[in-house]
XYZ file of C-alpha atoms in Angstrom:
743
model
C 93.569 27.176 -11.700
C 92.642 30.643 -10.492
C 90.156 30.879 -7.633
C 86.804 30.568 -9.272
C 85.388 33.364 -7.098
C 87.862 35.768 -8.721
C 86.811 35.136 -12.208
C 86.062 38.617 -13.941
C 82.669 39.450 -15.257
C 81.810 39.469 -18.901
C 78.663 39.039 -20.867
C 77.202 35.658 -20.178
C 76.117 33.543 -23.051
C 73.628 31.861 -20.986
C 71.284 30.026 -22.430
C 68.580 29.308 -24.502
C 65.087 28.699 -25.425
C 63.948 25.942 -27.688
C 62.184 27.571 -30.614
C 60.679 25.558 -33.461
C 63.164 22.744 -32.875
C 66.169 25.030 -32.725
C 67.895 27.022 -30.015
C 68.099 30.776 -30.103
C 71.234 31.369 -28.077
C 70.835 33.998 -25.345
C 67.171 34.467 -26.114
C 65.730 35.090 -22.616
C 64.814 38.165 -20.677
C 64.074 38.014 -17.371
C 65.789 36.058 -20.012
C 68.503 38.343 -20.891
C 71.911 36.868 -19.978
C 73.126 37.264 -16.439
C 76.663 38.402 -15.856
C 79.323 35.750 -16.094
C 80.981 35.364 -12.672
C 84.104 33.621 -13.972
C 87.416 35.488 -14.037
C 90.058 33.455 -15.869
C 93.664 33.590 -14.738
C 96.448 33.878 -17.228
C 96.171 31.023 -19.759
C 92.501 30.443 -19.013
C 89.400 31.373 -21.021
C 85.767 31.383 -19.960
C 83.609 30.780 -22.978
C 80.557 31.272 -20.805
C 79.596 30.833 -17.151
C 79.747 27.108 -17.442
C 82.799 26.367 -19.603
C 86.404 27.204 -18.599
C 89.300 26.221 -20.858
C 93.001 26.179 -20.008
C 96.115 24.455 -21.349
C 95.115 21.214 -19.661
C 91.648 20.902 -21.074
C 88.041 21.891 -20.404
C 86.513 22.378 -16.946
C 82.770 22.405 -16.659
C 81.007 24.421 -13.958
C 78.238 22.672 -12.025
C 76.404 25.147 -9.774
C 74.200 22.467 -8.182
C 75.503 20.875 -5.013
C 76.962 17.359 -5.091
C 75.822 15.467 -2.016
C 75.941 11.932 -3.454
C 73.097 12.244 -5.878
C 75.236 12.327 -8.960
C 74.366 15.885 -10.015
C 77.858 16.854 -11.097
C 78.133 13.829 -13.300
C 74.887 14.316 -15.257
C 75.135 18.104 -15.313
C 78.548 17.848 -16.854
C 77.344 15.245 -19.315
C 74.679 17.639 -20.595
C 77.337 20.161 -21.578
C 79.899 17.526 -22.720
C 77.395 15.902 -25.013
C 76.948 18.960 -27.178
C 80.586 20.013 -26.892
C 81.845 16.665 -28.080
C 84.164 16.179 -25.160
C 85.724 12.766 -24.313
C 84.203 11.736 -21.012
C 87.570 10.684 -19.565
C 88.811 14.276 -20.123
C 85.892 16.021 -18.389
C 86.642 17.974 -15.172
C 83.993 19.499 -12.948
C 84.047 22.114 -10.178
C 81.279 23.785 -8.244
C 80.411 27.323 -9.325
C 80.594 30.394 -7.037
C 77.514 32.160 -5.740
C 76.171 34.040 -8.773
C 72.942 35.103 -10.368
C 73.994 33.342 -13.549
C 73.521 30.015 -11.756
C 69.916 30.504 -10.801
C 67.601 27.517 -10.743
C 65.037 27.989 -13.557
C 62.862 24.985 -12.458
C 62.073 25.935 -8.812
C 59.585 28.662 -9.541
C 57.990 26.738 -12.387
C 57.098 23.878 -10.047
C 55.278 26.285 -7.691
C 52.656 27.324 -10.296
C 49.047 26.431 -9.527
C 47.089 23.799 -11.308
C 47.188 20.041 -11.817
C 50.919 19.301 -11.917
C 50.821 16.058 -13.910
C 49.748 15.771 -17.540
C 50.331 19.474 -18.187
C 49.338 20.935 -21.453
C 51.994 22.308 -23.753
C 50.914 25.805 -22.961
C 51.066 25.140 -19.130
C 54.554 23.695 -19.514
C 55.691 26.749 -21.461
C 54.271 29.113 -18.820
C 56.254 27.166 -16.289
C 59.411 27.757 -18.242
C 58.690 31.494 -18.376
C 57.913 31.643 -14.651
C 61.131 29.769 -14.009
C 63.125 32.858 -14.953
C 61.931 34.547 -11.812
C 64.602 32.458 -10.133
C 67.074 34.840 -11.642
C 65.390 37.852 -10.043
C 65.607 36.192 -6.600
C 69.140 34.795 -7.281
C 67.856 31.327 -6.479
C 71.002 29.287 -6.874
C 69.331 26.404 -5.123
C 69.872 22.572 -5.138
C 66.620 21.082 -4.027
C 63.096 20.038 -5.086
C 64.595 17.399 -7.425
C 65.048 20.135 -9.977
C 68.723 19.903 -11.060
C 68.078 17.927 -14.212
C 64.867 19.730 -15.076
C 66.783 22.988 -14.720
C 69.784 21.889 -16.721
C 68.294 19.726 -19.467
C 67.814 22.330 -22.183
C 70.013 25.082 -20.743
C 73.195 23.072 -20.447
C 72.898 21.247 -23.715
C 72.407 24.664 -25.342
C 75.394 26.049 -23.444
C 77.514 23.193 -24.675
C 76.277 23.733 -28.219
C 77.060 27.446 -27.961
C 80.568 26.753 -26.757
C 81.080 24.241 -29.609
C 79.971 26.741 -32.233
C 82.233 29.428 -30.742
C 85.206 27.057 -31.020
C 84.271 26.052 -34.565
C 84.010 29.763 -35.463
C 87.536 30.382 -34.207
C 88.816 27.410 -36.188
C 87.018 28.586 -39.325
C 88.594 32.033 -39.039
C 92.054 30.553 -38.512
C 91.843 28.003 -41.364
C 89.853 30.064 -43.806
C 87.207 27.341 -44.005
C 83.449 27.599 -43.978
C 82.306 26.747 -40.453
C 79.621 24.389 -41.815
C 82.412 22.176 -43.167
C 84.012 21.701 -39.787
C 83.143 18.995 -37.264
C 84.055 18.376 -33.613
C 85.184 15.248 -31.775
C 86.933 14.492 -28.477
C 87.608 18.129 -27.610
C 88.915 19.185 -31.021
C 87.694 20.866 -34.227
C 88.482 18.828 -37.335
C 88.722 20.280 -40.835
C 87.802 18.483 -44.035
C 91.505 17.714 -44.802
C 91.941 16.181 -41.377
C 93.580 19.232 -39.730
C 92.806 18.990 -36.005
C 92.754 21.934 -33.651
C 92.314 21.265 -29.968
C 89.801 23.298 -27.936
C 92.681 24.388 -25.697
C 94.333 25.984 -28.645
C 91.256 27.782 -29.915
C 89.628 28.991 -26.672
C 91.160 32.475 -26.562
C 90.019 33.246 -30.069
C 86.645 31.657 -29.546
C 85.841 33.881 -26.541
C 85.135 36.832 -28.817
C 82.879 34.965 -31.288
C 79.046 35.081 -31.114
C 77.677 31.560 -31.552
C 75.264 30.935 -34.362
C 71.810 29.469 -33.920
C 72.073 25.732 -33.525
C 69.908 22.651 -33.312
C 70.291 20.390 -30.268
C 71.095 16.871 -31.196
C 68.445 14.169 -31.427
C 68.492 11.533 -28.759
C 69.504 8.978 -31.390
C 72.776 10.939 -31.710
C 73.662 11.027 -28.057
C 76.979 9.465 -27.150
C 77.104 10.243 -23.395
C 73.512 10.916 -22.334
C 71.048 8.079 -21.986
C 73.495 5.488 -20.661
C 75.290 4.977 -17.264
C 78.503 6.928 -17.066
C 81.484 6.523 -14.632
C 80.649 9.076 -11.923
C 82.819 12.175 -11.844
C 83.113 12.049 -8.048
C 83.821 8.356 -7.619
C 87.623 8.247 -7.869
C 88.057 11.046 -5.334
C 85.633 9.496 -2.928
C 87.145 6.013 -3.334
C 90.744 7.244 -2.734
C 89.976 9.752 0.051
C 91.079 12.719 -2.010
C 87.574 14.220 -2.433
C 87.259 17.420 -0.471
C 84.279 17.782 1.913
C 83.884 20.791 4.188
C 85.448 18.639 6.958
C 88.556 18.178 4.854
C 89.333 21.866 4.359
C 92.683 22.863 5.859
C 93.652 26.484 5.260
C 96.955 27.519 6.819
C 96.698 28.291 10.562
C 93.425 26.503 10.983
C 91.763 26.455 14.498
C 88.791 24.374 15.493
C 85.587 25.260 17.327
C 83.010 23.163 19.083
C 79.482 24.470 19.336
C 76.931 24.322 22.121
C 73.555 25.898 21.399
C 70.529 26.065 23.637
C 68.840 22.661 23.710
C 65.542 24.498 24.002
C 66.267 26.855 21.050
C 66.172 29.774 23.436
C 68.750 32.028 25.158
C 71.225 31.531 27.992
C 70.443 32.493 31.562
C 74.042 32.083 32.785
C 77.410 30.947 31.481
C 80.656 30.316 33.436
C 83.522 29.451 31.124
C 86.455 29.884 33.540
C 87.327 26.163 33.698
C 87.231 25.854 29.940
C 89.329 28.941 29.340
C 92.089 27.609 31.697
C 92.540 24.408 29.644
C 95.821 24.363 27.575
C 95.172 24.754 23.908
C 91.940 26.714 24.331
C 92.037 29.910 22.401
C 88.753 31.478 23.313
C 85.168 30.893 24.514
C 82.723 32.887 22.321
C 79.298 33.965 23.647
C 76.840 33.439 20.802
C 73.779 34.664 22.695
C 71.761 31.441 22.405
C 74.817 29.281 22.926
C 78.639 29.433 22.878
C 81.585 28.076 20.984
C 85.026 27.023 22.230
C 87.960 27.683 19.838
C 90.925 25.428 20.359
C 93.890 23.758 18.642
C 91.839 20.646 17.721
C 88.245 19.524 17.622
C 88.477 17.020 20.522
C 89.920 19.521 22.850
C 87.289 22.077 21.857
C 84.547 19.618 22.626
C 86.060 18.645 26.034
C 86.300 22.311 26.880
C 82.758 22.891 25.851
C 81.676 20.169 28.284
C 83.475 22.088 31.039
C 81.401 25.225 30.590
C 78.683 25.679 33.118
C 75.495 27.057 31.521
C 71.873 27.476 32.265
C 69.303 27.759 29.431
C 66.049 29.729 29.047
C 62.668 27.907 28.633
C 61.661 26.666 25.162
C 59.456 28.907 22.982
C 57.269 25.837 22.162
C 55.274 23.296 24.094
C 57.412 21.213 26.352
C 56.370 17.705 25.394
C 55.605 15.721 22.274
C 52.058 15.141 23.220
C 51.461 18.833 23.944
C 52.886 19.707 20.550
C 50.589 17.162 18.828
C 47.630 18.591 20.762
C 48.403 21.947 19.104
C 48.633 20.222 15.729
C 45.287 18.470 16.301
C 43.668 21.792 17.254
C 44.457 23.087 13.690
C 41.669 20.846 12.456
C 39.252 23.205 14.146
C 40.558 26.152 12.043
C 39.518 27.058 8.565
C 41.628 25.166 5.987
C 44.760 26.900 4.812
C 44.162 25.190 1.430
C 41.671 23.234 -0.496
C 43.637 22.658 -3.695
C 41.427 19.784 -4.854
C 37.649 19.789 -4.467
C 35.862 17.618 -7.054
C 32.363 16.122 -7.122
C 30.367 16.124 -3.884
C 32.776 15.084 -1.125
C 30.319 16.014 1.642
C 27.800 13.460 0.300
C 27.882 9.703 0.653
C 26.795 8.048 -2.577
C 23.827 5.707 -2.261
C 24.856 2.159 -1.572
C 28.506 3.051 -0.881
C 30.465 1.768 2.153
C 32.064 4.575 4.161
C 35.296 4.267 6.121
C 37.308 6.673 8.245
C 40.843 6.516 9.621
C 43.367 8.806 11.446
C 47.103 8.664 10.886
C 50.149 10.172 12.590
C 53.795 10.647 11.679
C 56.516 12.091 14.018
C 59.056 14.834 13.635
C 62.169 13.330 12.034
C 65.826 14.527 11.696
C 67.837 14.718 8.546
C 70.713 12.726 10.155
C 73.315 13.412 7.478
C 76.427 11.201 7.807
C 78.770 14.245 7.765
C 77.854 16.380 10.840
C 77.303 20.035 10.125
C 80.438 22.121 9.816
C 81.848 25.185 8.012
C 85.106 27.082 8.087
C 85.415 30.878 8.023
C 88.234 33.363 7.943
C 87.484 36.975 8.763
C 89.994 39.634 7.758
C 90.013 43.342 7.061
C 89.616 42.552 3.369
C 86.472 40.431 3.799
C 85.296 36.913 4.661
C 86.267 33.609 3.133
C 83.892 30.664 3.873
C 84.165 26.924 3.100
C 80.755 25.343 3.449
C 78.933 22.336 2.017
C 75.662 24.027 1.268
C 72.669 23.909 -1.072
C 72.074 27.712 -1.272
C 75.312 29.553 -2.226
C 73.809 32.957 -2.937
C 71.696 32.940 0.231
C 74.669 31.796 2.289
C 76.764 34.591 0.801
C 74.050 37.201 1.680
C 73.423 35.863 5.250
C 77.157 35.525 6.121
C 78.008 38.976 4.699
C 75.209 40.391 6.879
C 76.591 38.604 9.894
C 80.054 39.990 9.201
C 78.738 43.513 8.486
C 80.304 43.623 5.012
C 79.144 44.068 1.448
C 78.474 40.833 -0.432
C 81.216 41.655 -2.893
C 83.681 41.056 -0.045
C 82.240 37.652 0.746
C 83.858 34.508 -0.893
C 82.033 31.217 -0.626
C 83.533 27.914 -1.487
C 80.910 25.192 -1.863
C 82.366 21.737 -1.131
C 81.097 18.234 -1.557
C 78.581 17.183 1.129
C 78.304 14.039 3.158
C 74.505 14.127 2.873
C 72.109 17.072 2.571
C 68.519 15.973 2.207
C 67.449 19.617 2.694
C 69.459 20.222 5.911
C 72.329 21.898 4.133
C 69.749 24.160 2.512
C 69.647 26.024 5.879
C 71.944 28.967 6.637
C 72.556 28.524 10.361
C 75.728 26.496 10.294
C 77.451 28.794 7.864
C 76.289 31.942 9.689
C 77.463 30.532 13.059
C 80.835 29.645 11.608
C 81.217 33.254 10.505
C 80.142 34.539 13.909
C 82.605 32.293 15.630
C 85.472 33.297 13.262
C 84.773 36.954 13.933
C 86.104 36.362 17.455
C 89.568 35.434 16.043
C 90.268 37.901 13.184
C 92.712 36.708 10.538
C 92.502 33.063 11.652
C 90.528 30.426 9.804
C 88.232 28.590 12.264
C 86.390 25.327 11.498
C 83.160 25.192 13.548
C 82.116 21.578 13.971
C 78.819 20.381 15.328
C 78.880 17.197 17.395
C 76.432 14.547 16.401
C 74.405 15.437 19.428
C 74.320 19.169 18.518
C 73.451 18.280 14.918
C 70.611 15.933 15.911
C 69.097 18.175 18.573
C 69.292 21.370 16.548
C 67.877 20.250 13.224
C 64.971 21.758 11.269
C 62.902 18.670 11.385
C 60.521 16.990 8.935
C 57.287 18.136 10.581
C 55.048 15.938 12.656
C 51.615 15.676 11.073
C 48.150 14.212 11.534
C 45.641 13.071 8.877
C 41.951 12.539 9.058
C 40.752 10.465 6.193
C 37.247 9.697 5.012
C 36.429 7.564 1.999
C 33.824 5.368 0.345
C 33.736 2.442 -2.045
C 31.064 0.948 -4.184
C 31.097 -1.914 -6.628
C 34.782 -2.543 -5.953
C 35.891 0.964 -6.785
C 36.606 4.185 -4.824
C 33.796 6.809 -5.058
C 34.968 9.215 -2.299
C 38.369 10.344 -1.057
C 38.211 13.198 1.436
C 41.540 13.930 3.199
C 42.618 16.536 5.716
C 46.139 16.965 7.060
C 47.320 19.145 9.943
C 50.872 20.204 10.852
C 53.216 23.175 10.834
C 54.158 24.891 7.554
C 57.572 23.919 6.356
C 57.593 26.350 3.415
C 56.720 29.371 5.435
C 59.316 28.683 8.118
C 62.033 28.019 5.566
C 61.247 30.947 3.328
C 61.253 33.301 6.293
C 64.707 32.030 7.254
C 66.027 32.362 3.704
C 64.409 35.544 2.531
C 62.850 37.290 5.500
C 59.319 36.760 4.280
C 56.989 34.073 3.064
C 54.502 34.614 0.167
C 50.834 34.670 1.066
C 48.244 32.174 -0.193
C 47.832 28.462 0.400
C 50.799 26.374 1.340
C 51.042 23.843 -1.471
C 54.050 22.092 0.035
C 51.973 21.270 3.145
C 49.587 19.144 1.065
C 51.751 17.912 -1.770
C 51.329 14.150 -2.198
C 47.716 14.436 -0.995
C 45.891 16.728 -3.354
C 47.896 16.082 -6.562
C 47.804 12.343 -6.907
C 46.862 11.082 -10.478
C 43.710 9.175 -9.462
C 40.212 9.735 -10.751
C 37.660 9.417 -7.924
C 34.187 11.009 -8.325
C 34.363 12.808 -4.941
C 37.894 13.983 -4.233
C 38.868 16.644 -1.716
C 42.170 17.480 0.014
C 42.473 20.141 2.688
C 45.441 21.427 4.569
C 45.260 22.788 8.131
C 48.352 24.706 9.217
C 49.142 24.701 12.913
C 49.958 28.402 13.634
C 52.749 29.562 16.037
C 53.937 26.116 16.823
C 57.581 27.310 17.148
C 58.993 23.880 16.595
C 61.779 24.267 13.951
C 60.883 22.474 10.736
C 62.479 22.412 7.337
C 62.674 20.757 3.981
C 63.380 17.016 4.350
C 63.819 14.643 1.443
C 60.496 14.746 -0.471
C 59.017 17.262 2.048
C 55.205 17.044 2.299
C 55.149 14.027 0.007
C 57.059 12.069 2.690
C 54.135 12.060 5.100
C 51.203 12.654 2.791
C 52.320 9.660 0.632
C 51.966 7.488 3.794
C 48.533 8.913 4.499
C 47.245 8.697 0.959
C 48.508 5.265 -0.018
C 47.717 3.627 3.320
C 44.182 4.822 3.109
C 43.919 3.785 -0.554
C 44.919 0.327 0.658
C 42.218 0.369 3.394
C 39.673 1.386 0.751
C 40.725 -1.467 -1.534
C 40.265 -4.014 1.194
C 36.967 -2.458 2.222
C 35.887 -2.812 -1.423
C 36.995 -6.438 -1.607
C 39.382 -5.549 -4.328
C 42.996 -6.425 -5.074
C 45.030 -3.356 -3.900
C 47.104 -3.130 -7.061
C 44.187 -3.524 -9.471
C 42.142 -1.092 -7.332
C 44.815 1.570 -7.971
C 45.271 0.653 -11.560
C 41.559 1.077 -12.312
C 41.542 4.525 -10.597
C 44.708 5.846 -12.135
C 44.047 8.905 -14.262
C 47.357 9.315 -16.127
C 49.148 6.940 -18.431
C 52.622 7.199 -16.760
C 51.013 6.392 -13.361
C 49.271 3.362 -14.792
C 52.426 2.203 -16.514
C 54.584 2.251 -13.380
C 51.916 0.221 -11.525
C 51.791 -2.251 -14.464
C 55.587 -2.417 -14.367
C 55.843 -3.413 -10.676
C 52.960 -5.871 -11.189
C 54.995 -7.605 -13.937
C 58.321 -7.362 -12.036
C 56.972 -8.791 -8.789
C 54.669 -11.346 -10.379
C 51.699 -9.844 -8.477
C 49.450 -11.260 -7.069
C 51.589 -14.450 -6.726
C 53.941 -14.532 -3.746
C 55.989 -17.014 -1.744
C 54.186 -18.751 1.084
C 54.637 -16.983 4.431
C 55.132 -13.556 2.947
C 53.098 -10.406 2.630
C 53.212 -7.728 -0.140
C 52.205 -4.143 -0.196
C 51.826 -1.628 -3.054
C 52.061 2.122 -3.133
C 52.145 4.620 -6.008
C 53.145 8.163 -5.232
C 53.544 11.087 -7.707
C 56.062 13.683 -6.604
C 58.343 16.222 -8.361
C 56.856 15.288 -11.714
C 57.651 11.565 -11.357
C 55.255 8.774 -10.555
C 56.884 5.935 -8.602
C 55.311 2.610 -7.831
C 56.747 0.258 -5.246
C 55.968 -3.271 -4.105
C 57.549 -4.407 -0.866
C 57.637 -7.995 0.333
C 57.984 -8.908 3.971
C 58.289 -12.264 5.813
C 57.840 -13.503 9.321
C 61.205 -14.540 10.793
C 60.566 -16.158 14.217
C 58.172 -13.472 15.152
C 60.167 -10.604 13.626
C 59.390 -8.866 10.308
C 62.070 -8.939 7.686
C 61.854 -6.935 4.431
C 62.907 -9.449 1.827
C 62.455 -7.814 -1.576
C 61.288 -4.621 -3.198
C 60.381 -3.615 -6.736
C 60.351 -0.034 -7.979
C 59.330 1.541 -11.270
C 59.577 5.242 -12.039
C 58.760 7.301 -15.108
C 61.248 10.154 -15.412
C 60.323 11.264 -19.008
C 63.931 11.362 -20.056
C 66.503 9.050 -18.462
C 69.732 10.999 -18.749
C 71.774 8.442 -16.702
C 69.830 5.258 -15.901
C 72.527 4.159 -13.439
C 72.309 7.296 -11.360
C 68.513 7.192 -11.527
C 68.527 3.667 -10.116
C 70.877 4.758 -7.342
C 68.593 7.620 -6.423
C 65.509 5.444 -6.378
C 67.161 2.858 -4.153
C 68.645 5.535 -1.885
C 65.225 7.216 -1.621
C 63.682 3.876 -0.652
C 66.369 3.341 2.074
C 65.715 6.889 3.396
C 61.975 6.301 3.472
C 62.211 2.844 5.079
C 64.483 4.212 7.798
C 61.940 6.813 8.670
C 59.056 4.417 8.484
C 60.634 1.774 10.638
C 62.582 3.540 13.400
C 63.182 7.272 13.205
C 61.374 9.747 15.541
C 62.165 13.028 17.242
C 60.408 13.529 20.603
C 60.395 16.367 23.095
C 60.604 16.462 26.969
C 61.120 19.593 29.050
C 61.268 21.546 25.831
C 64.272 19.605 24.608
C 64.805 16.982 21.859
C 65.377 13.576 23.375
C 67.223 11.859 20.539
C 70.985 12.380 20.517
C 72.600 10.124 17.992
C 72.144 7.150 15.691
C 71.569 4.839 18.625
C 68.152 6.426 19.251
C 67.501 7.864 15.754
C 68.650 4.791 13.840
C 68.697 4.091 10.076
C 68.278 0.946 7.990
C 71.159 -1.415 8.582
C 73.009 -3.366 5.899
C 71.605 -6.663 7.181
C 68.070 -5.274 6.886
C 68.392 -4.144 3.292
C 66.090 -5.951 0.893
C 66.982 -7.138 -2.595
C 65.739 -4.331 -4.898
C 64.845 -4.401 -8.517
C 64.307 -1.101 -10.400
C 62.774 -0.284 -13.752
C 63.154 3.199 -15.332
C 60.451 4.240 -17.804
C 60.401 7.213 -20.201
C 56.781 7.658 -21.171
C 56.231 11.121 -19.552
C 56.081 14.108 -21.909
C 58.840 16.020 -20.034
C 61.920 15.307 -17.966
C 61.118 15.107 -14.234
C 62.842 14.946 -10.869
C 64.457 11.901 -9.370
C 66.418 12.848 -6.165
C 63.336 12.568 -3.888
C 60.555 10.537 -5.558
C 61.890 7.207 -4.338
C 61.147 8.167 -0.652
C 57.298 8.715 -0.472
C 56.105 5.193 -1.428
C 58.470 3.470 0.973
C 56.398 3.821 4.248
C 52.941 3.038 2.839
C 54.208 0.058 0.771
C 55.874 -1.353 3.932
C 52.809 -0.739 6.155
C 50.551 -2.326 3.523
C 52.858 -5.345 3.233
C 52.757 -5.839 7.022
C 48.987 -5.660 6.876
C 48.969 -8.241 4.166
C 51.144 -10.567 6.252
C 49.690 -10.054 9.722
C 46.167 -8.506 9.182
C 47.235 -5.698 11.503
C 46.819 -2.121 10.131
C 49.338 0.386 11.527
C 48.506 4.033 11.077
C 51.363 5.659 13.094
C 55.101 5.872 12.406
C 57.658 4.752 13.299
C 56.455 1.170 12.986
C 58.969 -0.198 15.487
C 56.577 1.080 18.202
C 54.455 -1.984 17.466
C 56.462 -4.115 15.048
C 59.694 -5.972 15.810
C 61.979 -5.806 12.738
C 64.565 -8.501 12.123
C 68.179 -7.342 12.401
């Protein structure tokens, strides 16, 4: 197949708006169709930006990154469902950087107002706002938006392609198109004549699709059930291509050493490294260096031989000094007060007041595949192989680094061995381009060691919370929360776009202000620590990851202060049917309040990315150690496109959240990160994995996100379970500072 980045532009039949139960193909402006970036080679036809047909069959384009979350499988199924493709014949490749592949759900999620239980009008306004993603070329995988973005667009794209192919068959056979049907990649006439899509594609490319109706869920053949994952065979056989697997001819390897204090270099002496056989070059990067050699191990050994002195850190030198700056933010005016209901400054008569402070650390992404990218710089342009979550932003940043026009920049997005937001950053791709400039015409793979990766992350921010609440007659009457920490969104947007929009930082307080509970006095304030200079970034579930811990731990404290059952306490306060129903589901699944003797159980319910998730965790004492024995999870996703993948994502999110809750922490000394590898930033081990039962509900009015919502309830459910077992309330993560977990 021709290189997808070379596929020539033509008008893009993009998509679609649902109108009165039908689909008006190509009906948007900001909606008007974006240019099709596909350029078919001889024998290939691009019916639109997402469907490419050649003599071997149909290839579907998935412009959202595949990093283990199953996006390619479900994205392809959305198109294949309406195209009537046989699942075993479906092929998928990642799309090139292109405006046509913008994410229509990212901007919609940023709109103000109560995010759950939206009115039909508010939902429609979100769809309209989503098209701003095209203006900013936001080809982004993140925010648990892939399925929300693709649900209507990709089904309509598949329907459009189907109707184009039927139109070509009608013209060829002289049959009314309404009398034709499609099945397993072919158009079938009333007399049984069968024409394969591969035979019709060239003629179909010039046909305008008619207005069509999307199929009812009762007619779905692929969607709504677990499908064999598109990526599984390649991953099981070792033939799947990650960035680390790229091998262009003549490849050289580079090892990176960047300032451990995120500053510049005072001195560098590379003479010993340059004298080592097989070393091609030592490249001064300003705030670090790279060694290019014939293999990665040699490059790393040579990097160790370089003598270097580093400048001081631009941030406070120690963890406690950094947290002192975070605490000082409480003395500043709030950056946001997104929820302020009732009279939160007043204590209702006869109510019992309680206060608590919580703390969470900085945490690394710790992806299993270390950061890496390969670049080749020639007189014609730059070719980059990178597992990334932002292809259009990567193209722009690397073209700027190379001093070329974006049209001369080719980006290949590979599979990723974990992302979690880290591969939404641009640094590793830009640095690979910078290193490759030192060896023109030669492809160079720049590989970060685990230590470089761990110590040069954009961390989940450390944060503090000050909580004040009150209960009366067994119910919550006051919930007043304040959180302090650095702004993830402002840092990240400045890195991506060179500016950050003004106004309150909603990400900073997500999971705190927007929880579907009805409490008479409810306030949530965010205090942003200014000029902290500690690098932070989007981490799986972002603000929800720490605010979920603050919110649901304190809800548990309030329940116990009220003398109420923690699950029933939440159930009575829940203000949205899907939230109540996921709590009811885990109650039934776990048999709450009954539990085995010698165990403790904790409950948490967190709403994030449109999805309420309730989780019950059970722990047991094992000769003085705590073992997590079982967990029950229920999530309402509105529309379950692939229940198997949804279950995988919920369990994966739970594991990610438990790892951070139990043992993960980034600390600083002398301006440098102290954790270097998995031995001191560990993750949940196989022997610590609880038995997990998952239930997927579909009561929400709209499809919602699933990649991240399994993470926020993990930490509070675990902490609440430990309290239930031991009577000890832990308000700081990671818990292994005070709890010994069984291995």
